[in-house]
XYZ file of C-alpha atoms in Angstrom:
144
model
C 25.270 6.385 42.458
C 21.578 6.231 43.402
C 20.707 3.365 45.772
C 22.510 0.703 47.784
C 25.590 -0.192 45.724
C 26.872 -3.006 48.228
C 23.406 -4.649 48.140
C 23.268 -4.645 44.402
C 20.282 -2.230 44.566
C 21.512 0.691 42.542
C 20.586 2.393 39.415
C 22.213 1.391 36.158
C 20.922 4.477 34.422
C 23.580 6.838 32.935
C 24.297 9.322 30.039
C 26.305 8.820 27.015
C 28.035 12.172 26.034
C 28.978 12.011 22.365
C 30.973 14.122 20.062
C 29.100 17.284 19.141
C 27.348 17.470 22.515
C 24.601 14.908 22.022
C 23.438 13.169 25.166
C 21.797 9.814 25.046
C 20.139 8.244 28.152
C 21.588 4.794 28.635
C 20.912 2.012 30.961
C 21.238 -1.810 31.452
C 18.279 -3.545 29.812
C 15.305 -4.103 31.997
C 15.437 -7.721 30.736
C 18.867 -7.963 32.487
C 18.469 -5.634 35.383
C 14.868 -5.302 36.663
C 13.142 -1.935 37.032
C 13.615 0.236 39.031
C 17.407 -0.352 38.858
C 17.294 0.121 34.988
C 15.446 2.487 32.646
C 13.077 1.073 30.092
C 13.221 4.358 28.046
C 17.038 4.316 27.649
C 19.201 2.695 25.155
C 21.068 -0.442 26.459
C 24.469 -1.630 25.181
C 22.945 -4.540 23.359
C 20.517 -2.311 21.431
C 23.400 0.108 20.660
C 25.489 -2.763 19.231
C 22.739 -3.877 16.816
C 22.071 -0.079 15.868
C 25.762 0.576 15.285
C 25.900 -2.487 12.860
C 22.669 -1.454 11.031
C 23.827 2.195 10.794
C 27.145 1.478 9.445
C 25.702 -0.955 6.896
C 23.112 1.665 5.875
C 25.669 4.506 5.425
C 27.870 2.288 3.169
C 24.940 0.959 1.272
C 23.444 4.346 0.479
C 26.755 5.758 -0.550
C 27.474 2.644 -2.844
C 24.021 3.059 -4.296
C 24.689 6.822 -4.967
C 27.939 5.935 -6.686
C 26.190 3.467 -8.922
C 23.645 6.050 -9.891
C 20.544 4.949 -7.865
C 18.678 7.486 -5.802
C 17.209 6.120 -2.582
C 14.205 7.984 -1.257
C 13.798 6.205 2.062
C 15.724 3.504 3.856
C 14.230 1.567 6.934
C 15.708 -1.298 8.832
C 14.103 -3.257 11.686
C 17.504 -4.953 12.673
C 17.407 -7.539 15.392
C 20.112 -9.147 17.518
C 20.017 -12.649 19.153
C 21.566 -13.398 22.446
C 22.992 -16.973 22.811
C 24.908 -18.811 25.520
C 28.610 -19.565 24.787
C 30.082 -23.091 25.608
C 31.508 -21.453 28.765
C 28.057 -20.231 29.730
C 28.508 -16.533 29.040
C 26.003 -14.695 26.860
C 26.929 -12.862 23.697
C 25.113 -11.430 20.608
C 25.765 -14.225 18.226
C 23.662 -12.984 15.296
C 22.388 -9.693 13.985
C 19.796 -9.681 11.286
C 19.435 -6.623 9.069
C 16.162 -6.138 7.404
C 16.524 -3.129 5.018
C 13.764 -1.885 3.001
C 14.593 0.869 0.432
C 12.401 2.902 -1.632
C 13.939 4.264 -4.872
C 13.316 7.258 -7.171
C 12.755 5.922 -10.722
C 14.012 2.384 -11.121
C 16.120 0.927 -8.454
C 18.861 -1.604 -8.751
C 18.177 -5.054 -10.258
C 17.939 -8.024 -7.855
C 21.582 -8.943 -8.790
C 22.790 -5.285 -8.261
C 20.851 -4.978 -4.905
C 22.623 -8.149 -3.513
C 25.893 -6.787 -4.719
C 25.481 -3.467 -3.064
C 24.518 -5.051 0.173
C 27.403 -7.535 0.028
C 29.884 -4.680 -0.728
C 28.332 -2.588 2.037
C 28.884 -5.472 4.557
C 32.498 -5.922 3.383
C 33.296 -2.236 3.850
C 31.360 -1.691 7.217
C 33.962 -0.841 9.964
C 31.646 -2.290 12.635
C 31.052 -5.602 10.806
C 34.828 -5.882 10.364
C 35.245 -5.401 14.066
C 33.041 -8.206 15.567
C 32.759 -11.786 15.370
C 28.912 -11.803 15.434
C 27.234 -13.313 12.347
C 25.550 -10.506 10.425
C 22.788 -11.542 8.020
C 21.092 -9.082 5.518
C 17.504 -10.162 4.731
C 16.848 -8.430 1.494
C 13.268 -8.030 0.543
C 13.135 -8.104 -3.228
C 9.620 -6.665 -3.729
C 10.194 -3.687 -1.431
C 13.474 -2.463 -2.656
């Protein structure tokens, strides 16, 4: 470890080595552990948690849309997580908001179909089924 561990002045920077050889710089968030003991340009666990939920939802949604005969051209999501304090004083991510915007080739799904696709994607998402965090999908009708 770089720094003085006993004095709590050590770097929280590390590397995630994932299947397939991908390496991702990771660290505690600079909002939790001040610089220079964290890395602002690395992913933090809270960001990864939100990204995993958003990614899982997207993958299920796109496959369900494909199965229904719709062709997505682009899918963007500016997902956000919210930290809150539990009754015992500990922090947790109590809410994740997904904000997907999909561009379709030809006609996309109707408003009802779009909502049903997102509901089914949420129901099938392995990550969503693994957490107690509230997950909300904000569907933008005019953009999908």
